[in-house]
Amino acid sequence: MLNRVIMLIDMDAFFAQIEQRDQPELKGKPVLVIGGPGKRTVVTASSYEAKKFGVKSGMPLYQALKLCPDAKVVFGDHEKYLNCSYELLKIYKQYTDLVEPYSIDEAFLDVTQVQSLFGTPQEIAQKIKAQVRNKLNLSCSIGIGPNKLLAKMVADFNKPDGLTIINYEDIPEMIWPLSVEKLFGVGVKISQRLNKLGINTIGDLARYPKAKLIDEFGVYGAELHNRAWGMDFSAVDPKVAEEISSIGHSYTLPYDTDELSLIKWYLDWLSSKVAERLLKDKLKARTIQLVVRFSDFKTKLVQVTLKQPIETPAEISKVAYELFLKNFKGRKIRLIGIRTGNLTNFSKQLELFNTRSKIATVFMLANKLNEKYQKTIIEPGALLVKNKARYLRKKVGCFLSHHQKRLFND
Amino acid sequence: MIFTVERQSFLTGLQKVANVIVSKTTYAVLQNVFIEVTDKDLILKATDLDTYIEKRIPLINKKKTGKTIVSGKKLLEAVSELTAEEFNFTLKANTLILEADGSESKFSTLDPQEYPEMPAIPKENEVHLHPEVLKECFEYTGFAVSRKIDERPSMGGVYLYITPNQLEMTATDGLRLAHIKQMGNFDKELKAIIAPKVFSLFPEGQNEVKITADASKIGLEFSDTIIISRLIEGPYPDYKRVIPAKYEHYLEVPTASFIKALRCAQVFANPLSKLVILELAPKKCCIFAETPEVGEIRQEFPATYKGEELKIGFNVNLLLEICNKINAGNLVMEITTPQSAVLIKPAEENPEQELLYLVMPIIL
């Protein structure tokens, strides 16, 4: 494992950059990409111009607009971002098989073995950057290091359009002066605990006795210490993307509600989204989970495992609605989500007749039509009832990692 | 209601009738059997609302007519334990009293008016048959009926198709198919998808059954038993379309040794997929199965094989169920491709009876 060359390619303000590319009038202006309308919506991405004002992803829109009143607000188009992400992966794969999508806009590449083909790591990075710019008219930042941890950490160094290379000998100079919360895998909670121990920079952490860290954090203490020294032996694993363990979808309601017909409608809609993805991945689900967040922000999850795997929106919605009635009837909720687990492939056992239920066949055909026309032209009648809610559902909130995984396998 | 009945005839009658009773039902009255004493004989009835059975049992002695309903399973359990030659029943108010072996059992009863009325027997499409013909055909095909009736209800029944000179019975669950054609003189025409339960209700030792059917139900009349069953709604899948007309590869094996080889392979087959692989070549035929945690088996079996070298996968359970139904010394497998239906039949042809099975492979 000596002398590995790992790259992390990270798109610069991905969603906002795509919107600026597609709507030239937004170029050079602060842009906020949001999920849906309403007071409660949050900023899913912001352009560099907006970031300068202190806007961060996940900030409620009204707060972002206070910081940056002139910002242009744009509804996100998740399909577009996913397609773009897919195109990016295609480019990366021209250089190496070892591509591990890390999120919708980040991917690890192991280029150790391909230097004789494409040149030095720096040359490879420049080729990729040029290709991304020429083909997609987008910019990215690349971190290059001897492992995933260091590549990921230095990718942020010269954003946007950056290219940073780090070697083990550069760690004291480049990594140790950073505050400890910048260390990959350290969140707010952990960094507060570290600060209490007098550890403020990554260098402090590296110099802190490992045994004491283990006393304080258990096994994770040893891991923290290793990371502070830039150690990470994990491989770039393209298979990470292949194993799909669950598929889900959730939605923050426009207002808190306990109205059953409305909740039923959202469950129908979420089910159709989930079923669409199950179908694309040729999967059926045996476990159905219902996630509900109440007005007080407490979140609960209930689940049921069925004897027979299911696949159609009607089946999924029915199970989820039953779970809701059984557990949460009468309580006001602000977020609702469905996840499916225990996924199994369609059997390789061949069948004499087309034994899929009629509704499953109808659903499959509807899906094909929607795909062909690139928009929803057919959907279950139940979803047509609430026009208002239909309008509200241009929301991006879904589990990105899975989407990414799916695209990678298409 | 006061009557005396012979033990054996009451017990066998009650056993047949109780077969209809379902243990899980939201309609509690269906857990009961209906008992009626008429001037002529004793009548037992039961239903699950899809199938109705009515059985007449001769009485040794009748003092008073009447009717009642009583828990079928409990009555059956109780009389099975008694060894007396005769049972004496008396209905007093709401209690049915059974006296035998010097014991006195009392059963709570319900109002017989609560019990669902038996529908009228259909009058159309009358066909007369020997019940053994139907039973034999069901014996060869019934196992292939689908258990997942929610997905495709029509596959939950056997398809009976009678024409003037032949009787066909077909069953399939979409993965395998069983089909039998029995030559005979039937005079009439009849098509029906019948619940498999019906065949378990046939009384023993009968010479004739009169079958009638209308659009929604079938009636079967024996000398002492009437069965009326709701027909399963069609359309039945177009099974003739999936029976291959020609084949590329021909395999003939001694049935008993092939079954033995399959059983050995079953031990090593993956517990989920049940996959076994037939490796066929003109000089050597093997069966292979493996499960990483268990191990693997490759077993040669005696066979005559005509065709190119071929590997084909099956669910071993589906294959065994079919092979176990073949009585002939040798069986034949006709294979077109490893991805299409394989036809299995006895090697010897029988002009009176044509039997064939289809099974779908597993893609390797």
mmCIF file of C-alpha atoms in Angstrom, chain B residues 70-71 74-75 78 82 88-92 94-100 103-109:
data_model
loop_
_atom_site.group_PDB
_atom_site.id
_atom_site.type_symbol
_atom_site.label_atom_id
_atom_site.label_comp_id
_atom_site.label_asym_id
_atom_site.label_seq_id
_atom_site.Cartn_x
_atom_site.Cartn_y
_atom_site.Cartn_z
ATOM 1 C CA VAL B 70 -72.382 -26.971 17.026
ATOM 2 C CA SER B 71 -68.594 -26.415 16.924
ATOM 3 C CA LYS B 74 -64.799 -29.866 18.972
ATOM 4 C CA LEU B 75 -67.477 -32.365 18.002
ATOM 5 C CA ALA B 78 -64.804 -35.593 20.991
ATOM 6 C CA LEU B 82 -65.114 -42.547 21.729
ATOM 7 C CA ASN B 88 -76.970 -41.308 20.989
ATOM 8 C CA PHE B 89 -77.678 -37.624 20.491
ATOM 9 C CA THR B 90 -80.322 -35.519 22.187
ATOM 10 C CA LEU B 91 -80.943 -31.817 21.720
ATOM 11 C CA LYS B 92 -82.319 -30.227 24.866
ATOM 12 C CA ASN B 94 -79.518 -25.128 23.658
ATOM 13 C CA THR B 95 -77.438 -28.175 24.515
ATOM 14 C CA LEU B 96 -76.581 -31.148 22.357
ATOM 15 C CA ILE B 97 -76.013 -34.200 24.518
ATOM 16 C CA LEU B 98 -73.916 -37.106 23.241
ATOM 17 C CA GLU B 99 -74.195 -40.372 25.121
ATOM 18 C CA ALA B 100 -71.729 -43.172 24.419
ATOM 19 C CA SER B 103 -70.126 -40.919 29.114
ATOM 20 C CA GLU B 104 -72.306 -37.910 28.601
ATOM 21 C CA SER B 105 -70.844 -34.932 26.668
ATOM 22 C CA LYS B 106 -72.747 -31.703 26.397
ATOM 23 C CA PHE B 107 -72.087 -29.243 23.578
ATOM 24 C CA SER B 108 -73.304 -25.665 23.524
ATOM 25 C CA THR B 109 -75.250 -24.931 20.375
#
